[in-house]
C-alpha atoms as one frame of an Amber mdcrd trajectory, in Angstrom:
protein
 -19.211   1.514  -0.452 -18.005   5.118  -0.915 -15.933   5.802  -3.986 -12.948
   8.135  -4.423 -11.034   9.479  -7.392  -7.243   9.241  -7.206  -6.364  12.859
  -7.777  -7.239  14.166 -11.221  -6.465  10.871 -12.933 -10.029   9.838 -13.663
  -9.263   6.574 -11.842 -12.161   6.011  -9.433 -11.917   3.271  -6.816 -13.530
   2.178  -3.572 -12.621   4.376  -0.626 -11.062   1.329   1.029  -8.847  -0.955
  -1.041  -7.270  -4.322  -0.240  -3.524  -4.817  -0.002  -2.987  -8.391  -1.168
   0.676  -8.939  -0.227  -0.114 -10.702   3.021  -2.382 -13.292   1.381   0.655
 -15.432   0.762   3.796 -13.386   1.375   5.708 -11.736   4.260   2.985 -12.129
   6.899   3.640 -15.552   8.408   2.713 -18.977   7.030   0.504 -18.595   3.948
  -3.142 -19.574   4.484  -4.756 -22.087   2.211  -4.885 -20.655  -1.332  -8.579
 -21.268  -1.975  -9.439 -19.494   1.304  -7.546 -16.426   0.149  -9.235 -16.480
  -3.235 -12.552 -16.607  -1.424 -11.514 -13.657   0.750 -10.656 -11.521  -2.301
 -14.011 -12.390  -3.842 -15.775 -11.539  -0.571 -14.124  -8.114  -0.742 -15.611
  -7.610  -4.225 -19.018  -8.634  -2.971 -18.701  -6.004  -0.244 -17.955  -3.250
  -2.709 -14.148  -3.173  -2.704 -12.902  -2.413  -6.210  -9.187  -1.602  -5.632
  -6.635  -4.434  -5.215  -2.909  -4.114  -4.822  -0.200  -6.661  -5.616   3.358
  -6.764  -7.045   5.502  -9.122  -9.060   8.041  -9.371  -6.216   5.426 -10.757
  -3.803   6.215 -14.438  -3.943   7.861 -13.692  -6.317   5.013 -13.863  -8.807
   2.664 -16.088  -6.803   0.713 -13.171  -5.320  -0.138 -11.849  -8.758  -1.247
 -15.318  -9.811  -3.561 -15.608  -6.787  -5.040 -12.136  -7.362  -5.461 -12.808
 -11.052  -7.381 -16.014 -10.476  -9.510 -14.465  -7.713 -10.526 -11.422  -9.726
 -10.915 -12.935 -13.157 -14.712 -13.251 -12.848 -14.979  -9.557 -11.845 -12.470
  -8.021 -14.231 -14.805  -5.302 -15.516 -15.711  -4.199 -11.996 -12.297  -3.869
 -10.332  -9.045  -1.941 -10.516  -5.835  -3.937 -10.135  -2.534  -2.272  -9.251
   0.807  -4.030  -9.497   4.454  -3.043  -9.401   7.817  -3.521 -11.169  11.336
  -2.498 -10.244  13.114  -5.386  -8.608  15.827  -7.551 -10.205  13.827 -10.728
 -10.828  14.464 -13.676 -13.118  11.097 -14.857 -14.498  12.510 -18.246 -15.410
  13.895 -19.121 -11.983  11.855 -16.750  -9.724  15.175 -15.770  -8.206  16.191
 -12.256  -7.220  19.498 -10.636  -6.395  17.697  -8.394  -3.945  18.616  -5.423
  -6.076  16.595  -2.992  -8.210  16.167  -2.959 -11.969  14.016  -0.378 -13.698
  15.708  -0.417 -17.094  13.098   0.049 -19.859  13.626  -3.483 -21.185  13.071
  -4.899 -17.700   9.892  -2.780 -17.310   8.550  -4.217 -20.564   9.389  -7.695
 -19.458   7.766  -7.193 -16.057   4.605  -5.802 -17.626   4.246  -8.782 -19.962
   4.610 -11.156 -17.028   2.127  -9.266 -14.909  -0.443  -9.203 -17.715  -0.323
 -13.007 -17.923  -0.336 -13.686 -14.194  -3.186 -11.228 -13.583  -5.164 -12.576
 -16.546  -5.830  -9.116 -17.898  -5.464  -7.307 -21.207  -4.272  -4.110 -19.493
  -2.806  -3.273 -16.090  -4.994  -0.613 -14.478  -2.223   0.962 -12.386   1.446
   0.137 -12.756   3.787   1.422 -10.084   7.568   1.597  -9.951   8.047  -0.278
  -6.680  11.206   1.566  -5.603  13.125   4.319  -7.348  16.186   2.885  -9.110
  19.166   5.251  -8.664  20.816   3.729 -11.722  18.001   4.583 -14.146  16.813
   8.157 -14.745  13.195   8.505 -13.737  12.565  10.109 -17.095  13.487   6.804
 -18.763  11.178   4.907 -16.413   8.275   7.250 -17.056   8.957   7.097 -20.783
   8.891   3.268 -20.808   5.524   3.251 -18.977   4.248   5.975 -21.329   5.001
   3.623 -24.238   3.107   0.814 -22.525   0.128   3.116 -22.048   0.253   4.065
 -25.731   0.199   0.351 -26.583  -2.867  -0.226 -24.395  -1.039  -2.528 -21.993
  -1.145  -0.119 -19.028  -3.794   2.438 -18.131  -2.192   4.522 -15.354   1.334
   5.125 -13.980   2.288   5.304 -10.324   5.340   5.505  -8.044   5.958   3.890
  -4.689   8.019   5.506  -1.904   9.317   8.243  -4.235  10.437  11.671  -3.130
   8.884  14.932  -4.216  11.510  15.902  -6.820  11.321  12.456  -8.431   7.523
  12.715  -8.556   7.780  16.070 -10.370  10.287  14.758 -12.906   8.252  11.659
 -13.662   4.989  13.604 -13.912   6.592  15.896 -16.496   7.061  12.889 -18.829
   3.989  10.808 -18.062   1.055  11.819 -15.807   1.408  10.116 -12.446  -1.972
   8.925 -11.257  -1.004   7.793  -7.753   1.793   7.695  -5.216   1.941   4.736
  -2.899   3.815   5.143   0.368   3.564   4.061   3.943   1.379   6.494   5.869
  -0.378   6.141   9.179  -0.591   7.762  12.600   2.803   6.268  13.478   4.515
   7.169  10.167   3.664  10.664   8.903   6.667  11.594   6.830   4.648  11.924
   3.572   3.017  15.039   5.080   6.302  16.975   4.809   6.597  17.147   0.997
   4.914  14.212  -0.768   1.281  15.043   0.092   1.781  18.703  -0.857   3.213
  17.819  -4.280   0.359  15.332  -4.833  -2.150  18.073  -4.023  -0.391  20.525
  -6.325  -0.197  18.101  -9.290  -3.535  16.368  -8.805  -2.068  12.986  -7.915
  -3.836  10.440  -5.713  -2.208   8.950  -2.667  -2.422   5.298  -1.613  -1.179
   4.546   1.928   0.161   1.019   2.418   0.480  -0.365   5.956  -2.200   2.108
   7.081  -2.563   0.084  10.275   1.151   0.077  11.050   1.596  -3.531   9.850
  -1.116  -4.536  12.277   0.168  -2.740  15.329  -2.550  -0.059  15.280  -5.253
  -2.717  15.503  -4.377  -3.166  19.191  -3.920  -6.887  18.719  -0.111  -6.807
  18.923   1.870  -6.165  22.133   5.382  -6.870  23.438   4.590 -10.543  23.978
   3.421 -11.207  20.401   5.629 -13.597  18.446   6.010 -13.603  14.669   6.410
 -16.855  12.713   8.434 -17.667   9.652   7.809 -15.593   6.495   6.750 -12.663
   8.651   9.115  -9.717   8.008   7.928  -7.858  11.069  10.220  -9.999  13.233
  13.205  -8.174  11.744  11.903  -4.619  11.783  13.234  -2.190  14.419   9.762
  -0.909  15.208   8.634  -4.407  16.096  11.173  -5.307  18.779   9.426  -6.099
  22.085  10.826  -2.894  23.568   9.531  -0.748  20.701   6.093  -2.371  20.798
   5.810  -1.608  24.531   7.032   1.945  24.084   4.604   2.627  21.186   1.518
   1.366  22.940   0.276   4.869  23.798  -0.686   5.330  20.085  -3.025   2.350
  20.326  -4.379   3.574  23.674  -5.252   6.882  22.019  -7.098   5.124  19.191
  -8.960   2.989  21.689  -9.963   6.091  23.674 -11.450   7.689  20.559 -12.975
   4.368  19.592 -14.984   4.122  22.785 -16.684   7.413  21.956 -17.271   6.490
  18.319 -18.217   2.859  18.969 -15.378   1.886  16.715 -12.264  -0.252  17.023
  -8.736   1.200  17.116  -8.194   0.019  13.581 -11.353   1.791  12.367 -10.304
   5.027  14.018  -6.835   4.796  12.454  -8.358   4.260   8.971 -10.978   6.950
   9.471  -8.185   9.400  10.425  -6.454   8.625   7.115  -9.605   9.046   5.104
 -10.147  12.440   6.721  -6.780  13.795   5.684  -7.578  14.262   1.962 -10.488
  13.223  -0.296  -8.033  11.618  -2.736  -6.402   9.303  -0.220  -7.324   5.593
  -0.496  -5.812   3.228   2.145  -5.106  -0.403   1.249  -5.085  -2.400   4.538
  -4.337  -6.069   4.126  -5.819  -9.010   5.968  -6.328 -12.757   5.655  -9.442
 -12.797   7.836 -13.024 -12.060   6.792 -13.835 -10.390  10.101 -10.947  -7.972
   9.719 -11.983  -7.242   6.157 -15.478  -6.273   7.393 -13.948  -4.211  10.208
 -11.730  -2.290   7.781 -14.539  -1.610   5.316 -16.766  -0.352   8.139 -14.176
   2.334   8.862 -15.499   4.254   5.843 -18.605   4.966   7.971 -16.656   6.360
  10.930 -16.716  10.186  10.663 -14.261  12.019  12.890 -15.192  15.581  13.812
 -12.735  18.443  13.425 -12.356  18.539  17.227 -11.564  14.813  17.287  -9.017
  15.186  14.540  -7.316  18.029  16.374  -7.281  15.988  19.565  -5.697  13.033
  17.759  -3.028  15.189  16.137  -2.177  16.982  19.397  -2.005  13.723  21.323
   0.166  11.946  18.781   2.531  14.915  18.683   3.259  14.272  22.380   4.160
  10.620  21.759   7.674   9.672  20.761   7.539   6.746  18.323  10.280   4.223
  19.032  12.106   2.303  16.331  12.707   2.832  12.610  10.161   1.306  10.219
  12.876  -0.388   8.129  16.394  -1.606   8.503  18.912   0.918   7.137  19.444
  -0.786   3.731  15.716  -0.833   2.923  15.156   2.699   4.298  17.793   3.951
   1.877  15.558   2.835  -1.016  12.728   5.150  -0.003  11.998   8.834  -0.586
  14.525   9.090  -3.415
């Protein structure tokens, strides 16, 4: 497994991480728990060292699963989790709102430490920027947790460039996590440049377009309960049909490279910057192996130019989020 450093943070992880949300949350009926623990451990055996979860996934149950799965490998892995939602630890209920008050951050960190079975959280992200709490207060609260040895690195998820700068001035930001793929390239406008300037790593979630870029989803695909894609504008049958040319392009390149569309999509991301580390999620061992193998797919400069030029001619249909959730991003 190739390794990459997230910016100038000193945090070195496998070039391909594992997004753990879908193991039991938001991606259809949850598979059997022990099977998912085995999948996470199989990832470790294959060289994956970077695992991503959040307290809101479940809530709380995803962290518990990840904590149990990785406990035997604690010294060999990096675990990232997130705070920022209004959650009641006693009832596991949420208002659906955001809460990044310093006291809530401290409470969230204590809960995550216990559920993850760790003495320190390797990378703690603010999940969404809270407009009611100055980012300086958020960064200061995490800075205190770092000083106490409870957190090692600070990150932000779906934050805008100005917010990143303000946070970084208080506490070094190790990584920015945002959606980024061939069908969602907004981070290229200002987030990737500020990451490059400040020496911050970048972690794309949904690097396979929530599964669409694998080529296994078309307009006839149905989504079961607990699968949030059913309500996303980009996943209406009409949008899936209209966006198929992106998959066709990946398949075309894949034929030449003896790679799957998913591997080409991940290889494209890896080629963008040496400090980018995608975190595709999966519940299947075969898909895990397929994603890891993408680190061995090397796209030439001509192939990268061809991909960029071809995608530029494709109009992507459908927003990635409903309006209320979209308003929470790039603040």
